Short mmCIF file of C-alpha atoms (C1' of nucleotides) in Angstrom, two decimals:
data_model
loop_
_atom_site.label_atom_id
_atom_site.label_comp_id
_atom_site.label_asym_id
_atom_site.label_seq_id
_atom_site.Cartn_x
_atom_site.Cartn_y
_atom_site.Cartn_z
CA MET O 11 85.87 107.01 100.76
CA ASN O 12 88.44 106.67 98.03
CA PHE O 13 91.66 108.65 97.75
CA SER O 14 94.20 109.29 95.03
CA ILE O 15 97.81 108.32 95.54
CA SER O 16 98.73 111.98 95.81
CA GLU O 17 96.07 112.63 98.41
CA GLU O 18 97.20 109.63 100.44
CA ASN O 19 100.80 110.79 100.31
CA HIS O 20 99.93 114.27 101.50
CA ILE O 21 97.79 112.90 104.33
CA LYS O 22 100.56 110.53 105.39
CA TRP O 23 103.20 113.26 105.53
CA ILE O 24 100.93 115.70 107.32
CA TYR O 25 100.39 112.99 109.92
CA HIS O 26 104.11 112.43 110.41
CA LEU O 27 104.83 116.15 110.67
CA GLN O 28 101.99 116.93 113.07
CA GLN O 29 103.15 114.13 115.37
CA LYS O 30 106.23 116.23 116.07
CA LYS O 31 104.99 119.77 115.75
CA GLY O 32 101.22 119.86 116.28
CA LEU O 33 100.30 122.35 113.57
CA VAL O 34 101.96 121.85 110.19
CA ASN O 35 102.85 124.64 107.79
CA THR O 36 102.92 124.75 104.02
CA ASN O 37 106.64 125.10 103.47
CA SER O 38 107.69 122.26 105.72
CA LEU O 39 105.25 119.89 104.05
CA ALA O 40 106.47 121.02 100.63
CA ALA O 41 110.07 120.43 101.71
CA GLU O 42 109.28 116.98 103.12
CA MET O 43 107.45 115.93 99.98
CA GLN O 44 109.91 117.50 97.56
CA THR O 45 107.24 119.60 95.91
CA LYS O 46 106.39 123.30 95.81
CA ALA O 47 104.42 125.38 98.33
CA ALA O 48 101.84 126.31 95.71
CA SER O 49 101.14 122.65 95.00
CA VAL O 50 100.69 122.00 98.68
CA THR O 51 98.18 124.84 98.98
CA ASP O 52 96.15 123.35 96.14
CA MET O 53 96.07 120.00 97.88
CA LEU O 54 95.18 121.54 101.25
CA LYS O 55 92.01 122.99 99.74
CA LYS O 56 91.06 119.63 98.35
CA LEU O 57 91.67 117.83 101.64
CA LYS O 58 89.73 120.47 103.53
CA ALA O 59 86.79 120.07 101.15
CA LYS O 60 86.87 116.34 101.88
CA LYS O 61 86.84 117.07 105.62
CA LEU O 62 90.20 115.42 106.17
CA LEU O 63 91.95 118.59 107.21
CA GLN O 64 91.43 121.53 109.59
CA TYR O 65 92.86 124.41 107.65
CA GLU O 66 92.53 128.19 107.68
CA LYS O 67 94.45 130.24 105.15
CA TYR O 68 97.84 131.37 106.45
CA LYS O 69 97.23 129.67 109.80
CA GLY O 70 98.72 126.21 109.38
CA PHE O 71 96.79 122.96 109.39
CA LYS O 72 96.29 119.55 110.94
CA LEU O 73 94.30 116.42 110.19
CA THR O 74 90.74 115.87 111.39
CA GLU O 75 89.93 112.59 113.13
CA MET O 76 88.91 111.20 109.76
CA GLY O 77 92.17 112.44 108.25
CA LYS O 78 94.15 110.77 111.01
CA LYS O 79 92.35 107.49 110.48
CA THR O 80 93.14 107.68 106.79
CA ALA O 81 96.79 108.43 107.51
CA LEU O 82 97.07 105.53 109.94
CA ASN O 83 95.61 103.16 107.38
CA VAL O 84 98.24 104.16 104.83
CA ILE O 85 100.95 103.81 107.46
CA ARG O 86 99.55 100.41 108.45
CA LYS O 87 99.73 99.25 104.85
CA HIS O 88 103.22 100.63 104.40
CA ARG O 89 104.57 98.87 107.47
CA LEU O 90 102.86 95.56 106.80
CA TRP O 91 104.32 95.52 103.30
CA GLU O 92 107.74 96.40 104.70
CA TYR O 93 107.45 93.45 107.04
CA PHE O 94 106.40 91.21 104.17
CA LEU O 95 109.26 92.34 101.95
CA SER O 96 111.81 91.93 104.67
CA VAL O 97 110.69 88.77 106.44
CA LYS O 98 109.02 86.80 103.65
CA LEU O 99 110.95 87.92 100.59
CA GLY O 100 114.30 88.47 102.31
CA PHE O 101 114.87 92.03 101.12
CA GLU O 102 117.67 94.11 102.63
CA TRP O 103 116.10 96.87 104.69
CA GLU O 104 117.43 99.74 102.57
CA LYS O 105 115.36 98.52 99.63
CA VAL O 106 112.17 97.89 101.52
CA HIS O 107 111.02 101.46 102.00
CA ALA O 108 110.91 102.50 98.34
CA ILE O 109 108.85 99.48 97.31
CA ALA O 110 106.45 99.89 100.23
CA GLU O 111 105.89 103.47 99.09
CA GLU O 112 104.19 101.97 96.04
CA LEU O 113 102.47 99.05 97.72
CA GLU O 114 100.91 101.23 100.42
CA HIS O 115 98.49 102.62 97.84
CA ILE O 116 96.91 99.31 96.85
CA SER O 117 93.36 99.81 97.93
CA SER O 118 91.82 96.47 98.96
CA ASP O 119 91.00 96.31 102.67
CA GLU O 120 90.59 92.57 102.56
CA LEU O 121 94.08 92.28 101.10
CA ILE O 122 95.55 94.09 104.07
CA GLN O 123 93.58 92.08 106.59
CA ARG O 124 94.68 88.82 105.00
CA LEU O 125 98.26 90.01 104.68
CA ASP O 126 98.25 90.98 108.35
CA ASP O 127 97.05 87.49 109.32
CA PHE O 128 99.47 85.80 106.92
CA LEU O 129 102.34 87.66 108.57
CA GLY O 130 101.13 86.67 112.04
CA ASN O 131 99.80 90.13 113.00
CA PRO O 132 103.21 91.68 113.62
CA SER O 133 103.39 94.64 116.00
CA PHE O 134 106.46 96.32 114.53
CA ASP O 135 107.95 96.75 111.09
CA PRO O 136 111.59 95.82 110.43
CA HIS O 137 112.72 99.34 111.34
CA GLY O 138 111.06 98.96 114.75
CA ASP O 139 108.12 101.26 113.94
CA PRO O 140 104.78 100.13 115.35
CA ILE O 141 102.11 98.81 112.96
CA PRO O 142 98.64 100.31 113.58
CA ASP O 143 95.74 97.85 113.68
CA SER O 144 92.75 98.08 111.36
CA PHE O 145 91.12 100.64 113.68
CA GLY O 146 94.19 102.84 113.52
CA LYS O 147 95.26 101.91 117.03
CA ILE O 148 98.98 101.78 117.60
CA PRO O 149 100.10 98.83 119.77
CA ALA O 150 100.85 99.81 123.34
CA ILE O 151 103.61 97.22 123.51
CA LYS O 152 107.07 98.55 124.25
CA GLN O 153 110.24 97.37 122.64
CA TYR O 154 113.33 96.53 124.61
CA ASN O 155 116.89 95.93 123.73
CA VAL O 156 117.78 92.26 124.30
CA LEU O 157 120.28 93.43 126.86
CA GLN O 158 117.39 94.87 128.93
CA LEU O 159 115.30 91.73 128.69
CA PRO O 160 114.52 90.03 132.04
CA LEU O 161 116.22 86.64 132.33
CA ASN O 162 114.23 83.70 130.91
CA LYS O 163 111.41 85.92 129.67
CA LYS O 164 110.27 84.85 126.20
CA ALA O 165 110.27 87.72 123.74
CA VAL O 166 109.91 88.22 120.00
CA VAL O 167 112.52 89.94 117.88
CA SER O 168 110.91 93.04 116.38
CA SER O 169 113.77 94.91 114.75
CA VAL O 170 117.49 95.12 114.25
CA SER O 171 119.01 98.56 114.13
CA ASN O 172 122.20 97.64 112.26
CA GLN O 173 121.66 95.69 109.08
CA SER O 174 125.16 95.59 107.69
CA PRO O 175 126.07 92.43 105.78
CA GLU O 176 128.31 91.37 108.67
CA MET O 177 125.45 91.70 111.13
CA LEU O 178 123.04 89.87 108.85
CA GLU O 179 125.52 87.02 108.38
CA MET O 180 125.85 86.64 112.13
CA LEU O 181 122.08 86.68 112.70
CA LYS O 182 121.57 84.18 109.92
CA HIS O 183 124.15 81.88 111.44
CA HIS O 184 122.39 81.96 114.81
CA LYS O 185 119.01 81.61 113.05
CA ILE O 186 117.79 84.85 114.59
CA GLY O 187 115.39 86.86 112.44
CA ILE O 188 112.50 89.20 112.85
CA GLY O 189 109.70 87.20 114.46
CA SER O 190 112.08 84.77 116.19
CA THR O 191 111.25 84.01 119.82
CA LEU O 192 114.16 84.12 122.20
CA GLN O 193 115.06 84.05 125.87
CA SER O 194 117.95 85.75 127.60
CA LEU O 195 119.72 83.14 129.76
CA LYS O 196 122.76 84.82 131.26
CA HIS O 197 124.76 88.02 131.26
CA PHE O 198 128.51 87.90 131.48
CA ALA O 199 129.99 90.84 133.32
CA PHE O 200 133.47 90.27 131.92
CA ASP O 201 132.74 91.43 128.38
CA GLY O 202 129.05 92.36 128.49
CA SER O 203 128.12 89.41 126.27
CA ILE O 204 124.88 87.49 126.79
CA GLU O 205 123.76 83.92 126.35
CA ILE O 206 120.54 83.62 124.39
CA LYS O 207 118.22 80.72 123.68
CA VAL O 208 116.70 80.98 120.22
CA LEU O 209 113.48 79.00 120.50
CA LYS O 210 113.28 75.89 118.36
CA ASN O 211 117.04 76.32 117.84
CA ALA O 212 120.23 76.16 119.82
CA THR O 213 121.64 78.44 122.44
CA CYS O 214 124.23 80.98 121.44
CA ILE O 215 126.40 83.77 122.78
CA LEU O 216 126.07 87.30 121.48
CA SER O 217 128.67 89.97 122.12
CA GLU O 218 127.42 93.21 123.63
CA GLN O 219 128.22 94.92 120.33
CA VAL O 220 125.80 92.64 118.49
CA ALA O 221 123.17 92.45 121.21
CA LYS O 222 122.73 96.18 121.50
CA ASN O 223 121.31 96.26 117.98
CA ILE O 224 118.62 93.66 118.61
CA PHE O 225 115.20 94.78 119.84
CA VAL O 226 112.41 92.58 121.16
CA TYR O 227 108.97 92.82 122.69
CA TYR O 228 106.82 90.71 124.99
CA ASP O 229 103.48 91.11 126.69
CA MET T 2 112.08 102.23 80.32
CA ASN T 3 109.29 103.36 82.62
CA PHE T 4 105.58 103.22 81.82
CA SER T 5 102.46 104.75 83.28
CA ILE T 6 99.67 102.56 84.56
CA SER T 7 97.53 103.58 81.59
CA GLU T 8 100.27 102.75 79.12
CA GLU T 9 100.81 99.36 80.74
CA ASN T 10 97.11 98.60 80.61
CA HIS T 11 96.87 99.46 76.94
CA ILE T 12 99.92 97.38 76.12
CA LYS T 13 98.55 94.44 78.08
CA TRP T 14 95.19 94.51 76.32
CA ILE T 15 96.70 94.95 72.89
CA TYR T 16 98.77 91.85 73.61
CA HIS T 17 95.73 89.81 74.59
CA LEU T 18 93.76 90.93 71.54
CA GLN T 19 96.56 90.38 69.05
CA GLN T 20 97.05 86.84 70.36
CA LYS T 21 93.67 86.00 68.92
CA LYS T 22 93.39 88.27 65.89
CA GLY T 23 96.85 89.31 64.76
CA LEU T 24 96.16 92.95 63.96
CA VAL T 25 94.13 94.87 66.54
CA ASN T 26 91.73 97.69 65.71
CA THR T 27 90.80 100.80 67.63
CA ASN T 28 87.19 99.99 68.42
CA SER T 29 87.81 96.52 69.82
CA LEU T 30 90.53 97.81 72.12
CA ALA T 31 88.25 100.62 73.26
CA ALA T 32 85.45 98.11 73.93
CA GLU T 33 87.77 95.77 75.84
CA MET T 34 89.13 98.59 78.00
CA GLN T 35 85.80 100.31 78.50
CA THR T 36 87.03 103.57 77.08
CA LYS T 37 86.41 105.58 73.91
CA ALA T 38 87.96 105.15 70.47
CA ALA T 39 89.34 108.69 70.54
CA SER T 40 91.19 107.95 73.78
CA VAL T 41 92.66 104.82 72.26
CA THR T 42 93.91 106.76 69.24
CA ASP T 43 95.67 109.22 71.55
CA MET T 44 97.41 106.38 73.36
CA LEU T 45 98.37 104.63 70.12
CA LYS T 46 100.34 107.69 69.07
CA LYS T 47 102.16 107.74 72.35
CA LEU T 48 103.00 104.03 72.22
CA LYS T 49 104.18 104.35 68.64
CA ALA T 50 106.46 107.25 69.61
CA LYS T 51 107.94 105.00 72.30
CA LYS T 52 108.52 102.27 69.71
CA LEU T 53 106.24 99.83 71.48
CA LEU T 54 103.70 99.69 68.69
CA GLN T 55 103.59 99.21 64.90
CA TYR T 56 100.80 101.51 63.89
CA GLU T 57 99.68 103.26 60.71
CA LYS T 58 96.63 105.48 60.78
CA TYR T 59 93.43 103.63 59.85
CA LYS T 60 95.38 100.38 59.33
CA GLY T 61 95.22 98.64 62.71
CA PHE T 62 98.19 97.97 64.97
CA LYS T 63 100.25 95.40 66.84
CA LEU T 64 103.05 95.43 69.38
CA THR T 65 106.72 95.56 68.44
CA GLU T 66 109.06 93.01 70.03
CA MET T 67 109.75 95.55 72.76
CA GLY T 68 106.02 96.10 73.24
CA LYS T 69 105.47 92.36 73.53
CA LYS T 70 108.19 92.05 76.14
CA THR T 71 106.61 94.85 78.11
CA ALA T 72 103.18 93.20 77.89
CA LEU T 73 104.54 89.85 79.02
CA ASN T 74 106.19 91.46 82.01
CA VAL T 75 102.89 93.00 83.11
CA ILE T 76 101.14 89.66 82.57
CA ARG T 77 103.88 87.90 84.52
CA LYS T 78 103.37 90.28 87.44
CA HIS T 79 99.61 89.92 87.30
CA ARG T 80 99.72 86.13 87.37
CA LEU T 81 102.36 85.89 90.08
CA TRP T 82 100.31 88.19 92.29
CA GLU T 83 97.20 86.14 91.57
CA TYR T 84 99.05 83.04 92.65
CA PHE T 85 100.24 84.81 95.79
CA LEU T 86 96.76 86.06 96.66
CA SER T 87 95.19 82.68 96.10
CA VAL T 88 97.77 80.27 97.50
CA LYS T 89 99.41 82.34 100.23
CA LEU T 90 96.59 84.60 101.37
CA GLY T 91 93.74 82.17 100.71
CA PHE T 92 91.65 84.49 98.54
CA GLU T 93 88.67 83.11 96.63
CA TRP T 94 89.47 83.21 92.95
CA GLU T 95 86.74 85.71 92.03
CA LYS T 96 88.44 88.37 94.14
CA VAL T 97 91.95 87.72 92.98
CA HIS T 98 91.76 89.32 89.56
CA ALA T 99 90.70 92.81 90.63
CA ILE T 100 93.45 93.12 93.21
CA ALA T 101 96.09 91.80 90.82
CA GLU T 102 94.99 94.50 88.37
CA GLU T 103 96.42 97.00 90.84
CA LEU T 104 99.44 94.99 91.97
CA GLU T 105 100.61 94.31 88.42
CA HIS T 106 101.72 97.94 88.15
CA ILE T 107 104.17 97.89 91.05
CA SER T 108 107.43 98.56 89.30
CA SER T 109 110.28 96.86 91.15
CA ASP T 110 111.88 94.05 89.12
CA GLU T 111 113.64 92.68 92.16
CA LEU T 112 110.28 92.44 93.93
CA ILE T 113 108.90 90.23 91.18
CA GLN T 114 111.99 88.05 91.05
CA ARG T 115 111.88 87.51 94.79
CA LEU T 116 108.13 86.94 94.76
CA ASP T 117 108.56 84.35 92.01
CA ASP T 118 111.17 82.50 94.09
CA PHE T 119 109.10 82.82 97.26
CA LEU T 120 106.16 81.21 95.48
CA GLY T 121 108.37 78.38 94.17
CA ASN T 122 108.47 79.60 90.56
CA PRO T 123 104.96 78.48 89.68
CA SER T 124 104.20 77.74 86.01
CA PHE T 125 100.48 78.54 86.09
CA ASP T 126 98.26 81.00 87.90
CA PRO T 127 95.17 79.75 89.77
CA HIS T 128 93.04 80.12 86.65
CA GLY T 129 95.40 77.79 84.79
CA ASP T 130 97.03 80.54 82.71
CA PRO T 131 100.78 80.16 82.17
CA ILE T 132 103.16 82.55 83.97
CA PRO T 133 105.86 83.98 81.67
CA ASP T 134 109.42 83.93 83.02
CA SER T 135 111.52 87.07 83.43
CA PHE T 136 112.54 86.91 79.76
CA GLY T 137 108.92 86.82 78.69
CA LYS T 138 109.07 83.14 77.83
CA ILE T 139 105.87 81.20 78.40
CA PRO T 140 106.42 77.73 79.88
CA ALA T 141 106.14 74.93 77.33
CA ILE T 142 104.64 72.62 79.94
CA LYS T 143 101.16 71.32 79.17
CA GLN T 144 98.38 70.95 81.68
CA TYR T 145 96.28 67.82 81.94
CA ASN T 146 93.09 66.96 83.64
CA VAL T 147 93.74 64.56 86.53
CA LEU T 148 91.58 62.06 84.70
CA GLN T 149 94.09 62.07 81.81
CA LEU T 150 97.11 61.64 84.07
CA PRO T 151 99.11 58.41 83.49
CA LEU T 152 98.86 56.05 86.47
CA ASN T 153 101.44 56.63 89.22
CA LYS T 154 102.93 59.66 87.48
CA LYS T 155 103.64 62.45 89.97
CA ALA T 156 102.09 65.72 88.96
CA VAL T 157 101.48 69.15 90.47
CA VAL T 158 98.03 70.71 90.77
CA SER T 159 98.05 73.90 88.71
CA SER T 160 94.45 75.01 88.67
CA VAL T 161 90.88 74.13 89.54
CA SER T 162 88.20 75.21 87.12
CA ASN T 163 85.26 75.14 89.54
CA GLN T 164 85.81 77.08 92.74
CA SER T 165 82.37 76.87 94.30
CA PRO T 166 82.31 76.71 98.11
CA GLU T 167 81.28 73.04 97.88
CA MET T 168 84.25 72.23 95.69
CA LEU T 169 86.64 74.18 97.90
CA GLU T 170 85.35 72.39 100.99
CA MET T 171 85.96 69.03 99.35
CA LEU T 172 89.48 69.97 98.23
CA LYS T 173 90.30 71.32 101.64
CA HIS T 174 89.12 68.10 103.26
CA HIS T 175 91.38 66.04 101.01
CA LYS T 176 94.22 68.56 101.52
CA ILE T 177 94.43 69.21 97.80
CA GLY T 178 95.41 72.72 96.81
CA ILE T 179 97.30 74.49 94.06
CA GLY T 180 100.88 73.33 94.25
CA SER T 181 99.98 69.95 95.80
CA THR T 182 101.75 66.95 94.32
CA LEU T 183 99.58 63.98 93.53
CA GLN T 184 99.52 60.60 91.81
CA SER T 185 96.65 58.89 90.09
CA LEU T 186 96.44 55.32 91.44
CA LYS T 187 93.36 53.73 89.91
CA HIS T 188 90.40 54.43 87.68
CA PHE T 189 87.07 52.80 88.44
CA ALA T 190 85.06 52.08 85.35
CA PHE T 191 81.82 51.66 87.29
CA ASP T 192 81.30 55.38 88.11
CA GLY T 193 84.34 57.04 86.51
CA SER T 194 85.80 57.89 89.93
CA ILE T 195 89.55 57.78 90.55
CA GLU T 196 91.78 56.97 93.47
CA ILE T 197 94.41 59.63 94.11
CA LYS T 198 97.42 59.75 96.37
CA VAL T 199 98.00 63.25 97.70
CA LEU T 200 101.70 63.32 98.48
CA LYS T 201 102.58 63.77 102.15
CA ASN T 202 98.91 63.03 102.86
CA ALA T 203 96.49 60.17 102.58
CA THR T 204 94.91 58.48 99.61
CA CYS T 205 91.42 59.50 98.62
CA ILE T 206 88.71 58.84 96.09
CA LEU T 207 87.43 61.61 93.82
CA SER T 208 84.25 61.33 91.82
CA GLU T 209 84.50 61.98 88.11
CA GLN T 210 82.48 65.14 88.66
CA VAL T 211 85.11 66.52 91.00
CA ALA T 212 88.13 65.17 89.15
CA LYS T 213 87.23 66.74 85.86
CA ASN T 214 87.78 70.18 87.39
CA ILE T 215 91.29 69.50 88.61
CA PHE T 216 94.24 70.24 86.32
CA VAL T 217 97.85 69.22 86.82
CA TYR T 218 101.21 69.35 85.08
CA TYR T 219 104.40 67.32 85.13
CA ASP T 220 107.66 67.38 83.22
"C1'" DA G 18 80.78 103.34 41.07
"C1'" DA G 19 77.84 106.17 43.79
"C1'" DA G 20 75.60 106.25 48.11
"C1'" DT G 21 75.50 104.89 52.65
"C1'" DA G 22 77.38 102.99 56.79
"C1'" DA G 23 81.03 102.05 59.94
"C1'" DA G 24 85.43 102.92 61.82
"C1'" DT G 25 88.94 106.05 62.89
"C1'" DT G 26 91.07 110.32 63.65
"C1'" DT G 27 91.23 115.27 64.67
"C1'" DA G 28 90.08 119.35 67.12
"C1'" DG G 29 89.05 121.27 71.06
"C1'" DA G 30 87.40 120.88 75.98
"C1'" DC G 31 88.01 119.23 80.73
"C1'" DA G 32 89.85 117.44 85.24
"C1'" DA G 33 93.76 116.34 88.16
"C1'" DA G 34 98.10 117.45 89.69
"C1'" DT G 35 101.70 119.99 89.15
"C1'" DC G 36 104.54 124.31 88.21
"C1'" DT G 37 106.29 129.56 87.93
"C1'" DA G 38 105.77 134.17 88.94
"C1'" DA G 39 103.35 137.69 91.09
"C1'" DA G 40 100.44 139.27 94.87
"C1'" DA G 41 98.97 139.17 99.57
"C1'" DA G 42 99.45 138.16 104.37
"C1'" DT G 43 102.25 137.44 108.30
"C1'" DA G 44 106.59 137.72 110.90
"C1'" DT G 45 110.87 139.89 112.02
"C1'" DT G 46 114.08 143.42 112.36
"C1'" DT G 47 115.79 147.81 113.07
"C1'" DA V 24 105.76 151.19 114.02
"C1'" DA V 25 107.91 151.31 109.59
"C1'" DA V 26 110.74 148.69 106.65
"C1'" DT V 27 112.17 144.37 105.30
"C1'" DA V 28 111.97 139.47 104.98
"C1'" DT V 29 109.49 135.27 104.95
"C1'" DT V 30 105.61 132.55 104.18
"C1'" DT V 31 101.59 131.56 101.85
"C1'" DT V 32 98.26 132.09 98.42
"C1'" DT V 33 96.47 133.27 93.85
"C1'" DA V 34 96.50 133.45 88.92
"C1'" DG V 35 97.53 131.40 85.06
"C1'" DA V 36 100.29 127.84 82.39
"C1'" DT V 37 101.55 122.86 81.58
"C1'" DT V 38 101.17 117.79 81.29
"C1'" DT V 39 98.64 113.52 81.19
"C1'" DG V 40 94.79 111.14 80.20
"C1'" DT V 41 90.37 111.39 79.17
"C1'" DC V 42 86.06 112.98 76.71
"C1'" DT V 43 82.47 114.80 72.89
"C1'" DA V 44 81.45 116.17 68.50
"C1'" DA V 45 82.80 116.89 63.97
"C1'" DA V 46 85.63 115.54 60.08
"C1'" DT V 47 87.90 112.11 57.52
"C1'" DT V 48 88.95 107.62 55.79
"C1'" DT V 49 87.69 102.99 54.77
"C1'" DA V 50 84.20 99.40 54.02
"C1'" DT V 51 79.78 97.90 52.43
"C1'" DT V 52 75.67 98.07 49.95
"C1'" DT V 53 72.70 98.87 46.28
#
DNA sequence: AAATAAATTTAGACAAATCTAAAAATATTT
DNA sequence: AAATATTTTTAGATTTGTCTAAATTTATTT
């Protein structure tokens, strides 16, 4: 089935809200989407008619299985584009979200599958949010802080929680980026710093202050 | 200024039509865009009000300088995305156009500048059409058929006019793709075939039949 | 140049997505 | 549980982009 941009946006936000609260109500969706309650009601009727939404007047609402699948596909597209913008085009993370809000509505399924492969089937976007697969399944993989990483275990950098220019400069210098493979070699008790091997590159030392912002995953 | 998708599409098609015919008329634009003359008239008024169009009732129309710049920016986006889809994601050329029709309306200027750089500032899209720069300037570079290329001159593959599976298989085998650098080494009068050096790869022989579909440029 | 044909525009309707203001339903307070 | 407040929905308007059908202008033909 084919959805308008507005429909996709509503579905996406309902998904996010129901993840926290179960049932969603009109006002909170309107607030989240910066629109009015009456507009939300109109859209709810439309989504119900398309069998994307379980909705009874005045009783709140939540997505059907089909609605959830649709939401997860939009979220998948959003996060893959974020990864692309950040890792391939070198965008600062603050700028990535707004552009992905547009790109997530491009409709071609083959585009997304090819983009996914081109990016190396990443599991997390640059904010550390998991990227659903084409079936809507969210990867079971956990993320760890580098400081928690078992010694010598190879792991892939999935996100960096502080993206200040100073942090980015430091990561660039050590050739650490999202997608880099690294190994934790040693912890120093004196100052909490750790020695890291960045695969295909040199070894380096990261202060605790830096390391606590770097997240990785492994299988 | 900010334009709707429909406005951008009208501007783009007016540009293409006026390139051939100078003044554009309502019916031919409607035919090209698969819409009705009355709808075109409505849009013409809007574009005139925004100073994108020179238009007098019943007299035909053409873009103002500002309209042309807007058109060229949409065309630039379209062709850069086509290049991306083809060269980076490996799409067959028949599929590239439809997806680029959607992507061309993504609004971020920084996105396009970064995409352009990421792609290596290509001069031609995979169909051989020139890609305007960010000022709307179309590259002055000419394309040549490989058969016309002076011996030993290094040139870059810009497009391939026949993209049948058989052709693509052959190109893949010789590691020739859009963006490849090559040199013509020798012409054989007997069958019209040529010997080509594909830079960073081996030398190979292309039949005239194959070679006549390969276009290159150099400066 | 009058009649006919073709192209273009206008007038008015329609669908999608939104809004405001009023009405209805539900929740909360006293 | 009655009164009040909050939430949600309805009714009707608005904007954008499209359409059909009729009217108007321009072009072509006899």
